Amino acid sequence: DLNPQSNDQWWYGTACQSICPTNPSTDVSCSGLGVCNPLSHSCLCAWGFSGDACQWNMCAIGYGQNRASSECFDHGSCVAGDPSKNEPPFYCECKVGWGGLFCERDICWCSPESSYGCATIADGSRACRCKEGWYGRACERRYSGEKRPYSFF
């Protein structure tokens, strides 16, 4: 997609409309996910995106905030976004109890008075481990009447 224009500059895009790389599927400079540096003809990508035209979400190529070797820090799945819903090309869909752009934040908040804290369950999700007689997402509800053993929300 490189074509020479006047002044011996290189231009990108199907209509030679950009001095920086364009996303091949959208023909938008730096995929709309970065800033074009006119001196180097390169894209400075927003955090979490990479590629010549910022066309890749790092979760899709196996990098996270600290360049971890696992997708979405193993706390979620990288899914393709829906452009018709204005979603990014790729994003991390986090497991329960995890949040952040790359599912890097533990967002399991448990009541310290009524729980034993957060625990990781078999599928990698995070949940509160409630003390006897308590239940709810944060172990914030008390059973009335019969006592029940501790449980995950």
PDB file of N, CA and C in Angstrom, residues 2 7 31 38 52 58 63 80-81 88 92 123-124 126 129:
ATOM      1  N   LEU A   2       2.138   1.140  -0.121  1.00  0.00           N
ATOM      2  CA  LEU A   2       2.983   2.329  -0.146  1.00  0.00           C
ATOM      3  C   LEU A   2       3.016   2.903  -1.554  1.00  0.00           C
ATOM      4  N   ASN A   7       7.304  15.422  -3.212  1.00  0.00           N
ATOM      5  CA  ASN A   7       8.349  15.641  -2.214  1.00  0.00           C
ATOM      6  C   ASN A   7       8.966  14.327  -1.725  1.00  0.00           C
ATOM      7  N   SER A  31      -5.204   2.945  12.755  1.00  0.00           N
ATOM      8  CA  SER A  31      -6.426   2.226  13.152  1.00  0.00           C
ATOM      9  C   SER A  31      -7.323   3.044  14.070  1.00  0.00           C
ATOM     10  N   PRO A  38       4.399  12.415  12.246  1.00  0.00           N
ATOM     11  CA  PRO A  38       4.664  12.803  10.860  1.00  0.00           C
ATOM     12  C   PRO A  38       6.153  12.789  10.492  1.00  0.00           C
ATOM     13  N   ASP A  52       2.146  -2.156  13.179  1.00  0.00           N
ATOM     14  CA  ASP A  52       2.514  -0.973  12.397  1.00  0.00           C
ATOM     15  C   ASP A  52       1.406   0.065  12.385  1.00  0.00           C
ATOM     16  N   MET A  58      -3.048  -6.189  22.325  1.00  0.00           N
ATOM     17  CA  MET A  58      -2.003  -7.073  22.839  1.00  0.00           C
ATOM     18  C   MET A  58      -2.543  -8.390  23.365  1.00  0.00           C
ATOM     19  N   TYR A  63       0.248 -10.657  24.776  1.00  0.00           N
ATOM     20  CA  TYR A  63       0.950  -9.763  25.691  1.00  0.00           C
ATOM     21  C   TYR A  63      -0.043  -9.058  26.578  1.00  0.00           C
ATOM     22  N   ALA A  80     -12.991 -11.202  19.686  1.00  0.00           N
ATOM     23  CA  ALA A  80     -13.074 -10.220  18.606  1.00  0.00           C
ATOM     24  C   ALA A  80     -14.245  -9.279  18.872  1.00  0.00           C
ATOM     25  N   GLY A  81     -13.987  -7.993  18.733  1.00  0.00           N
ATOM     26  CA  GLY A  81     -15.031  -6.992  18.937  1.00  0.00           C
ATOM     27  C   GLY A  81     -15.948  -6.885  17.731  1.00  0.00           C
ATOM     28  N   PRO A  88     -13.690  -2.288  20.214  1.00  0.00           N
ATOM     29  CA  PRO A  88     -12.339  -2.392  19.645  1.00  0.00           C
ATOM     30  C   PRO A  88     -12.187  -3.705  18.887  1.00  0.00           C
ATOM     31  N   CYS A  92     -10.326  -8.148  26.088  1.00  0.00           N
ATOM     32  CA  CYS A  92     -10.359  -9.245  27.051  1.00  0.00           C
ATOM     33  C   CYS A  92     -11.735  -9.303  27.709  1.00  0.00           C
ATOM     34  N   ASP A 123     -12.634 -22.952  37.499  1.00  0.00           N
ATOM     35  CA  ASP A 123     -12.521 -22.356  36.167  1.00  0.00           C
ATOM     36  C   ASP A 123     -11.639 -21.113  36.151  1.00  0.00           C
ATOM     37  N   GLY A 124     -11.019 -20.767  37.286  1.00  0.00           N
ATOM     38  CA  GLY A 124     -10.146 -19.602  37.347  1.00  0.00           C
ATOM     39  C   GLY A 124     -10.848 -18.337  37.786  1.00  0.00           C
ATOM     40  N   ARG A 126     -12.912 -15.849  40.454  1.00  0.00           N
ATOM     41  CA  ARG A 126     -12.686 -15.528  41.860  1.00  0.00           C
ATOM     42  C   ARG A 126     -14.036 -15.393  42.533  1.00  0.00           C
ATOM     43  N   ARG A 129     -15.463 -16.776  49.771  1.00  0.00           N
ATOM     44  CA  ARG A 129     -15.712 -18.008  50.521  1.00  0.00           C
ATOM     45  C   ARG A 129     -16.374 -17.575  51.826  1.00  0.00           C
TER      46      ARG A 129
END
